[in-house]
């Protein structure tokens, strides 16, 4: 397969100081090495850009090791097997694997998952609504936050990949009220008009506590936190007794260069007997099957909608990543390769 002997990839050339900039990244062309036993060569079709990658660009200890300077970045991708030395995967298979940020990847078959067959969805959906962000929404709402029918739910980052699915799953499972926050008037309209949220507000429009109170006058039983900071503080005010918080992400502080202070009203958690529970989606693989069954069904019958913001070309992957952090996406941000 001589046409796959070189590949362009995106290397990290410097660790971002605050917000990442294009010069932190470099697109280079490299030789594709030899295919080892038990590996497949994958021509990537779509790669994901995700908020957690920002943390891996810092030289800091975390639940995933930092990216190395001068080497390719990595992250979820879906592509087609073009050469196989695996007993399990054949040429033509579509696989999801962790070696994105490059056009061609040599992947151990143990790290490549055949994409489940779900009718009428694009390949890119396996990086979003049917992939890691989708499972995050499903597991975080239903298991981490112990959602129950009749709960009033607030989700921040509501127009993004995870948040847009949280709100819709809550609606489909019988929430009494679904409220979202996002960063523009167009996103707010999208949440209410297209995704069926009961209320939504733009977090740029003044006090979050006041806006949340107006949107959920009877309070909230569940807060799905994608943003942290002031959003968490406002949610602590609005939560009812026995309320639950799924601590999923804190994107408002990912570019901070100094540690951000915690919410000033955390002691409310005592009197209201709140549960605040952090989670990482990789611990919820046991929910993958029911997740795919339920969400696949909702997509098929049109009751769950998903958006994707698609940026074309590996050379624009840094722009897609920087843009996603700044809110350029509605739904899942992916790069088409
Ligand atoms: P996303 O929501 O599709 O994209 C990120 C969004 O964050 C942007 O579109 C932007 O939308 C918003 N944002 C950026 N800066 C913000 C700020 N200062 N305040 C409020 N919103 C801001 O990303 P995603 O993949 O669905 O991830 C959402 C969250 O879930 C992230 O915190 C991520 O780290 C977390 N996550 C956690 C897990 C886990 O296992 N725990 C797994 C996946 C994702 P606006 O225009 O609305 O500002």
Short mmCIF file of C-alpha atoms and ligand atoms in Angstrom, two decimals:
data_model
loop_
_atom_site.label_atom_id
_atom_site.label_comp_id
_atom_site.label_asym_id
_atom_site.label_seq_id
_atom_site.Cartn_x
_atom_site.Cartn_y
_atom_site.Cartn_z
CA UNK A 1 0.00 0.00 0.00
CA UNK A 2 2.54 2.61 -1.07
CA UNK A 3 -0.02 5.45 -0.82
CA UNK A 4 -0.06 4.96 2.95
CA UNK A 5 3.70 5.03 3.48
CA UNK A 6 3.72 8.64 4.61
CA UNK A 7 1.32 10.38 6.93
CA UNK A 8 0.84 13.88 8.23
CA UNK A 9 0.53 14.25 11.99
CA UNK A 10 0.21 17.07 14.52
CA UNK A 11 3.06 17.40 17.03
CA UNK A 12 3.03 19.43 20.22
CA UNK A 13 5.94 21.88 19.97
CA UNK A 14 5.38 23.87 23.17
CA UNK A 15 3.18 23.61 26.24
CA UNK A 16 0.39 26.24 26.05
CA UNK A 17 0.68 29.06 28.55
CA UNK A 18 -2.99 29.76 29.25
CA UNK A 19 -5.02 29.58 26.06
CA UNK A 20 -3.39 27.38 23.40
CA UNK A 21 -2.26 29.12 20.21
CA UNK A 22 -1.50 27.74 16.73
CA UNK A 23 2.26 28.00 17.27
CA UNK A 24 2.03 25.42 20.07
CA UNK A 25 1.39 22.89 17.29
CA UNK A 26 3.16 21.78 14.13
CA UNK A 27 1.96 19.62 11.25
CA UNK A 28 4.73 17.32 9.98
CA UNK A 29 4.96 14.56 7.41
CA UNK A 30 6.47 11.29 8.63
CA UNK A 31 7.23 7.85 7.22
CA UNK A 32 4.77 5.19 8.33
CA UNK A 33 6.75 2.33 9.86
CA UNK A 34 6.40 -1.41 9.36
CA UNK A 35 3.26 -3.17 10.55
CA UNK A 36 3.99 -5.52 13.47
CA UNK A 37 2.17 -8.74 14.23
CA UNK A 38 -1.15 -8.12 15.99
CA UNK A 39 -1.40 -4.60 14.54
CA UNK A 40 -3.52 -2.92 11.90
CA UNK A 41 -2.80 0.07 9.68
CA UNK A 42 -5.71 2.49 9.86
CA UNK A 43 -6.45 5.34 7.46
CA UNK A 44 -8.14 7.76 9.83
CA UNK A 45 -11.36 9.39 8.56
CA UNK A 46 -12.29 11.52 11.58
CA UNK A 47 -10.42 12.54 14.72
CA UNK A 48 -11.82 14.00 17.90
CA UNK A 49 -10.73 17.15 19.70
CA UNK A 50 -11.73 16.98 23.37
CA UNK A 51 -11.39 19.32 26.36
CA UNK A 52 -9.37 16.79 28.42
CA UNK A 53 -6.54 17.10 25.85
CA UNK A 54 -5.85 20.59 27.21
CA UNK A 55 -4.86 19.03 30.56
CA UNK A 56 -2.53 16.58 28.84
CA UNK A 57 -0.69 19.51 27.23
CA UNK A 58 0.49 20.63 30.70
CA UNK A 59 3.42 18.92 32.35
CA UNK A 60 1.29 17.86 35.30
CA UNK A 61 0.39 14.62 37.01
CA UNK A 62 -3.14 13.50 36.16
CA UNK A 63 -5.18 10.39 35.41
CA UNK A 64 -3.58 10.39 31.93
CA UNK A 65 0.12 11.14 31.31
CA UNK A 66 1.10 14.45 29.65
CA UNK A 67 1.76 14.64 25.90
CA UNK A 68 5.47 14.75 25.04
CA UNK A 69 7.00 17.78 23.31
CA UNK A 70 8.07 17.03 19.72
CA UNK A 71 5.78 14.04 19.44
CA UNK A 72 2.37 13.49 17.91
CA UNK A 73 -0.68 14.25 20.00
CA UNK A 74 -3.15 11.41 20.49
CA UNK A 75 -6.87 10.98 21.03
CA UNK A 76 -9.90 9.18 19.69
CA UNK A 77 -10.18 8.59 15.96
CA UNK A 78 -12.20 6.43 13.61
CA UNK A 79 -10.83 5.05 10.39
CA UNK A 80 -10.68 2.16 7.98
CA UNK A 81 -8.27 -0.76 8.27
CA UNK A 82 -6.13 -0.67 5.12
CA UNK A 83 -3.62 -3.36 6.10
CA UNK A 84 -3.96 -6.05 8.75
CA UNK A 85 -1.66 -8.40 10.63
CA UNK A 86 -4.40 -9.13 13.15
CA UNK A 87 -6.49 -12.27 13.53
CA UNK A 88 -9.46 -10.19 14.69
CA UNK A 89 -9.61 -7.24 12.28
CA UNK A 90 -9.74 -7.28 8.50
CA UNK A 91 -9.08 -4.78 5.73
CA UNK A 92 -12.21 -2.64 5.32
CA UNK A 93 -13.24 -2.78 8.98
CA UNK A 94 -14.06 0.57 10.62
CA UNK A 95 -12.38 0.90 13.99
CA UNK A 96 -12.30 3.42 16.83
CA UNK A 97 -8.87 3.73 18.45
CA UNK A 98 -6.73 6.19 20.46
CA UNK A 99 -4.26 7.31 17.75
CA UNK A 100 -5.85 10.40 16.27
CA UNK A 101 -4.04 13.63 15.28
CA UNK A 102 -2.51 11.72 12.32
CA UNK A 103 -3.74 10.53 8.95
CA UNK A 104 -2.40 6.98 9.16
CA UNK A 105 -1.97 5.04 12.42
CA UNK A 106 -0.37 1.70 13.28
CA UNK A 107 -2.64 0.39 16.01
CA UNK A 108 -2.34 -2.72 18.21
CA UNK A 109 -5.57 -4.66 17.67
CA UNK A 110 -6.13 -4.72 21.44
CA UNK A 111 -6.65 -0.92 21.25
CA UNK A 112 -8.90 -0.91 18.17
CA UNK A 113 -12.65 -1.45 18.65
CA UNK A 114 -14.79 -2.31 15.65
CA UNK A 115 -17.40 0.46 15.36
CA UNK A 116 -20.83 -0.94 16.27
CA UNK A 117 -23.23 -1.23 13.32
CA UNK A 118 -25.92 1.40 13.77
CA UNK A 119 -27.98 2.28 10.73
CA UNK A 120 -27.89 5.73 9.16
CA UNK A 121 -25.27 7.37 11.35
CA UNK A 122 -22.07 8.87 9.97
CA UNK A 123 -18.69 7.44 11.04
CA UNK A 124 -18.03 10.59 13.04
CA UNK A 125 -20.95 9.76 15.37
CA UNK A 126 -18.76 7.10 16.97
CA UNK A 127 -16.59 9.92 18.34
CA UNK A 128 -19.57 11.84 19.70
CA UNK A 129 -23.17 10.85 20.26
CA UNK A 130 -22.37 7.10 20.14
CA UNK A 131 -18.84 7.41 21.49
CA UNK A 132 -17.00 8.58 24.59
CA UNK A 133 -18.91 11.89 25.08
CA UNK A 134 -22.24 10.09 24.68
CA UNK A 135 -21.35 7.45 27.25
CA UNK A 136 -20.15 10.24 29.56
CA UNK A 137 -23.58 11.90 29.38
CA UNK A 138 -25.44 8.62 29.87
CA UNK A 139 -23.32 7.30 32.75
CA UNK A 140 -22.93 10.67 34.43
CA UNK A 141 -26.63 11.45 34.48
CA UNK A 142 -28.09 8.02 35.15
CA UNK A 143 -25.51 6.41 37.39
CA UNK A 144 -23.27 9.12 38.87
CA UNK A 145 -26.09 11.62 39.54
CA UNK A 146 -28.66 8.83 40.15
CA UNK A 147 -31.22 10.63 37.99
CA UNK A 148 -34.83 9.63 38.73
CA UNK A 149 -38.02 10.45 36.84
CA UNK A 150 -39.43 13.78 38.01
CA UNK A 151 -36.01 15.33 38.79
CA UNK A 152 -35.34 18.89 37.67
CA UNK A 153 -31.97 18.90 35.90
CA UNK A 154 -29.51 21.68 35.14
CA UNK A 155 -26.59 21.04 32.78
CA UNK A 156 -23.84 23.52 31.91
CA UNK A 157 -21.95 23.42 28.61
CA UNK A 158 -25.38 22.39 27.38
CA UNK A 159 -24.85 22.98 23.66
CA UNK A 160 -21.67 20.88 23.52
CA UNK A 161 -21.20 17.17 22.89
CA UNK A 162 -21.79 15.90 26.43
CA UNK A 163 -24.21 18.60 27.61
CA UNK A 164 -26.59 18.42 24.66
CA UNK A 165 -26.99 14.71 25.26
CA UNK A 166 -27.43 15.06 29.04
CA UNK A 167 -30.36 17.43 28.57
CA UNK A 168 -32.05 15.23 26.00
CA UNK A 169 -31.60 12.01 27.99
CA UNK A 170 -33.07 13.79 31.03
CA UNK A 171 -36.08 14.89 28.94
CA UNK A 172 -36.55 11.41 27.46
CA UNK A 173 -36.34 9.81 30.92
CA UNK A 174 -39.05 12.03 32.38
CA UNK A 175 -37.34 15.02 33.98
CA UNK A 176 -39.77 17.54 35.41
CA UNK A 177 -37.64 20.37 34.02
CA UNK A 178 -34.47 20.57 31.91
CA UNK A 179 -32.38 23.73 32.06
CA UNK A 180 -29.13 24.45 30.22
CA UNK A 181 -26.51 27.17 30.04
CA UNK A 182 -24.33 27.96 27.04
CA UNK A 183 -22.29 30.79 25.56
CA UNK A 184 -24.40 32.46 22.85
CA UNK A 185 -27.95 33.46 21.93
CA UNK A 186 -27.88 31.07 18.96
CA UNK A 187 -26.95 28.16 21.23
CA UNK A 188 -29.76 29.06 23.65
CA UNK A 189 -32.29 29.06 20.80
CA UNK A 190 -30.92 25.70 19.63
CA UNK A 191 -31.35 24.18 23.11
CA UNK A 192 -34.97 25.29 23.42
CA UNK A 193 -36.18 25.05 19.80
CA UNK A 194 -34.28 21.97 18.57
CA UNK A 195 -33.36 19.92 21.64
CA UNK A 196 -36.48 20.44 23.78
CA UNK A 197 -34.92 22.10 26.84
CA UNK A 198 -37.54 23.85 29.00
CA UNK A 199 -35.29 26.86 29.63
CA UNK A 200 -31.77 27.98 28.85
CA UNK A 201 -29.62 31.03 29.43
CA UNK A 202 -26.39 32.59 28.17
CA UNK A 203 -23.85 32.62 30.99
CA UNK A 204 -22.47 35.93 29.66
CA UNK A 205 -25.79 37.68 30.49
CA UNK A 206 -25.18 38.59 34.15
CA UNK A 207 -25.57 36.79 37.46
CA UNK A 208 -25.67 33.01 37.07
CA UNK A 209 -27.49 32.61 40.39
CA UNK A 210 -30.26 34.95 39.26
CA UNK A 211 -30.51 33.43 35.77
CA UNK A 212 -30.67 29.91 37.17
CA UNK A 213 -33.33 30.93 39.71
CA UNK A 214 -35.42 32.45 36.91
CA UNK A 215 -34.99 29.34 34.75
CA UNK A 216 -35.75 26.88 37.57
CA UNK A 217 -37.93 28.73 40.13
CA UNK A 218 -38.54 25.53 42.14
CA UNK A 219 -34.84 24.67 42.25
CA UNK A 220 -32.92 21.74 40.73
CA UNK A 221 -32.47 18.17 41.93
CA UNK A 222 -29.50 17.33 39.70
CA UNK A 223 -26.63 19.45 38.41
CA UNK A 224 -24.45 17.99 35.66
CA UNK A 225 -21.29 20.11 35.85
CA UNK A 226 -19.21 20.54 32.70
CA UNK A 227 -17.91 23.99 33.58
CA UNK A 228 -16.97 24.32 37.29
CA UNK A 229 -16.22 27.73 38.84
CA UNK A 230 -19.15 30.17 39.04
CA UNK A 231 -21.52 27.63 37.50
CA UNK A 232 -20.96 25.20 40.35
CA UNK A 233 -21.42 28.00 42.85
CA UNK A 234 -24.77 29.01 41.29
CA UNK A 235 -25.92 25.39 41.17
CA UNK A 236 -25.16 24.90 44.87
CA UNK A 237 -27.61 27.75 45.58
CA UNK A 238 -30.31 26.23 43.36
CA UNK A 239 -30.03 22.59 44.47
CA UNK A 240 -32.86 21.20 46.57
CA UNK A 241 -32.30 19.13 49.72
CA UNK A 242 -30.73 15.79 48.84
CA UNK A 243 -29.64 17.14 45.44
CA UNK A 244 -26.91 15.43 43.44
CA UNK A 245 -24.05 16.81 41.38
CA UNK A 246 -22.14 14.86 38.73
CA UNK A 247 -18.72 16.53 38.56
CA UNK A 248 -17.87 15.80 34.93
CA UNK A 249 -15.61 18.66 33.88
CA UNK A 250 -14.51 22.17 34.76
CA UNK A 251 -13.77 23.76 31.39
CA UNK A 252 -13.89 27.30 32.79
CA UNK A 253 -10.55 26.66 34.54
CA UNK A 254 -8.69 24.46 32.02
CA UNK A 255 -6.63 27.40 30.68
CA UNK A 256 -5.94 28.88 34.13
CA UNK A 257 -2.29 29.33 35.04
CA UNK A 258 -3.00 29.64 38.78
CA UNK A 259 -5.22 27.29 40.82
CA UNK A 260 -8.81 28.59 40.87
CA UNK A 261 -10.55 29.03 44.25
CA UNK A 262 -13.36 26.59 45.06
CA UNK A 263 -16.98 27.68 45.32
CA UNK A 264 -17.43 30.08 48.24
CA UNK A 265 -20.74 28.47 49.25
CA UNK A 266 -19.64 24.84 49.49
CA UNK A 267 -20.94 24.62 53.04
CA UNK A 268 -24.48 24.64 51.58
CA UNK A 269 -23.73 20.99 50.75
CA UNK A 270 -23.90 20.17 54.46
CA UNK A 271 -27.29 21.59 55.35
CA UNK A 272 -28.87 20.47 52.08
CA UNK A 273 -27.26 17.03 52.39
CA UNK A 274 -25.97 17.20 48.81
CA UNK A 275 -23.90 14.56 47.04
CA UNK A 276 -21.08 15.83 44.82
CA UNK A 277 -19.49 12.98 42.88
CA UNK A 278 -16.64 13.14 40.38
CA UNK A 279 -16.23 10.52 37.68
CA UNK A 280 -14.19 9.43 34.69
CA UNK A 281 -16.04 7.79 31.82
CA UNK A 282 -13.52 4.97 31.46
CA UNK A 283 -14.85 3.51 34.74
CA UNK A 284 -18.32 3.11 33.20
CA UNK A 285 -17.63 0.67 30.38
CA UNK A 286 -20.20 -1.70 31.88
CA UNK A 287 -22.90 0.73 30.63
CA UNK A 288 -21.71 0.67 27.01
CA UNK A 289 -24.28 -1.90 25.84
CA UNK A 290 -27.40 -0.34 27.37
CA UNK A 291 -26.07 3.06 26.27
CA UNK A 292 -25.73 1.98 22.63
CA UNK A 293 -29.12 0.23 22.70
CA UNK A 294 -31.00 3.15 24.19
CA UNK A 295 -29.28 6.03 22.45
CA UNK A 296 -29.18 4.10 19.14
CA UNK A 297 -32.95 3.63 19.45
CA UNK A 298 -33.59 7.29 20.22
CA UNK A 299 -31.50 8.36 17.23
CA UNK A 300 -33.33 5.90 14.97
CA UNK A 301 -36.80 7.11 16.01
CA UNK A 302 -35.78 10.76 15.91
CA UNK A 303 -36.31 11.50 19.61
CA UNK A 304 -32.64 12.38 20.24
CA UNK A 305 -30.86 14.85 17.98
CA UNK A 306 -27.16 15.47 17.65
CA UNK A 307 -25.11 18.17 15.97
CA UNK A 308 -21.53 17.99 14.78
CA UNK A 309 -19.18 20.81 13.90
CA UNK A 310 -16.82 19.39 11.29
CA UNK A 311 -13.49 21.02 10.42
CA UNK A 312 -11.80 19.74 7.25
CA UNK A 313 -8.17 18.63 7.11
CA UNK A 314 -5.41 17.58 9.51
CA UNK A 315 -3.73 20.96 9.04
CA UNK A 316 -6.77 22.58 10.67
CA UNK A 317 -6.84 20.23 13.70
CA UNK A 318 -5.12 22.80 16.00
CA UNK A 319 -7.67 25.42 14.93
CA UNK A 320 -10.50 22.96 15.68
CA UNK A 321 -9.09 22.23 19.13
CA UNK A 322 -8.53 25.90 19.99
CA UNK A 323 -11.97 26.75 18.60
CA UNK A 324 -13.69 24.01 20.63
CA UNK A 325 -12.20 25.36 23.86
CA UNK A 326 -13.53 28.81 22.93
CA UNK A 327 -17.04 27.61 22.01
CA UNK A 328 -16.81 27.51 18.18
CA UNK A 329 -18.68 24.18 18.20
CA UNK A 330 -22.32 23.26 18.53
CA UNK A 331 -22.49 19.60 19.47
CA UNK A 332 -19.39 17.51 18.89
CA UNK A 333 -16.30 19.09 17.31
CA UNK A 334 -14.52 16.66 14.96
CA UNK A 335 -11.88 16.95 12.25
CA UNK A 336 -12.46 15.20 8.95
CA UNK A 337 -9.20 13.76 7.57
P1 LIG B 1 -17.98 20.54 24.38
O1 LIG B 1 -18.99 20.95 25.40
O2 LIG B 1 -18.48 19.96 23.10
O3 LIG B 1 -17.02 21.75 24.01
C1 LIG B 1 -16.52 22.58 25.00
C2 LIG B 1 -17.50 23.74 25.25
O4 LIG B 1 -17.16 24.36 26.49
C3 LIG B 1 -17.39 24.86 24.24
O5 LIG B 1 -18.17 24.60 23.11
C4 LIG B 1 -17.86 26.09 25.04
O6 LIG B 1 -19.23 26.33 24.75
C5 LIG B 1 -17.73 25.66 26.50
N1 LIG B 1 -16.86 26.57 27.26
C6 LIG B 1 -15.59 26.94 26.98
N2 LIG B 1 -15.13 27.81 27.93
C7 LIG B 1 -16.15 27.98 28.82
C8 LIG B 1 -16.31 28.76 30.01
N3 LIG B 1 -15.32 29.52 30.47
N4 LIG B 1 -17.48 28.70 30.63
C9 LIG B 1 -18.51 27.94 30.19
N5 LIG B 1 -18.42 27.18 29.05
C10 LIG B 1 -17.25 27.20 28.38
O7 LIG B 1 -16.99 19.52 25.07
P2 LIG B 1 -17.36 18.07 25.61
O8 LIG B 1 -16.45 17.10 24.98
O9 LIG B 1 -18.82 17.88 25.52
O10 LIG B 1 -16.93 18.18 27.14
C11 LIG B 1 -17.74 18.91 28.07
C12 LIG B 1 -17.15 18.76 29.47
O11 LIG B 1 -17.18 17.40 29.85
C13 LIG B 1 -15.70 19.21 29.60
O12 LIG B 1 -15.53 19.83 30.85
C14 LIG B 1 -14.93 17.91 29.55
O13 LIG B 1 -13.68 18.00 30.18
C15 LIG B 1 -15.89 17.00 30.28
N6 LIG B 1 -15.75 15.57 29.99
C16 LIG B 1 -15.50 14.76 31.06
C17 LIG B 1 -15.42 13.39 30.88
C18 LIG B 1 -15.20 12.51 32.08
O14 LIG B 1 -14.93 11.32 31.91
N7 LIG B 1 -15.32 13.04 33.29
C19 LIG B 1 -15.54 12.85 29.58
C20 LIG B 1 -15.80 13.73 28.51
C21 LIG B 1 -15.91 15.10 28.74
P3 LIG B 1 -19.95 27.73 25.05
O15 LIG B 1 -20.12 28.42 23.73
O16 LIG B 1 -21.25 27.32 25.65
O17 LIG B 1 -19.07 28.51 25.98
#
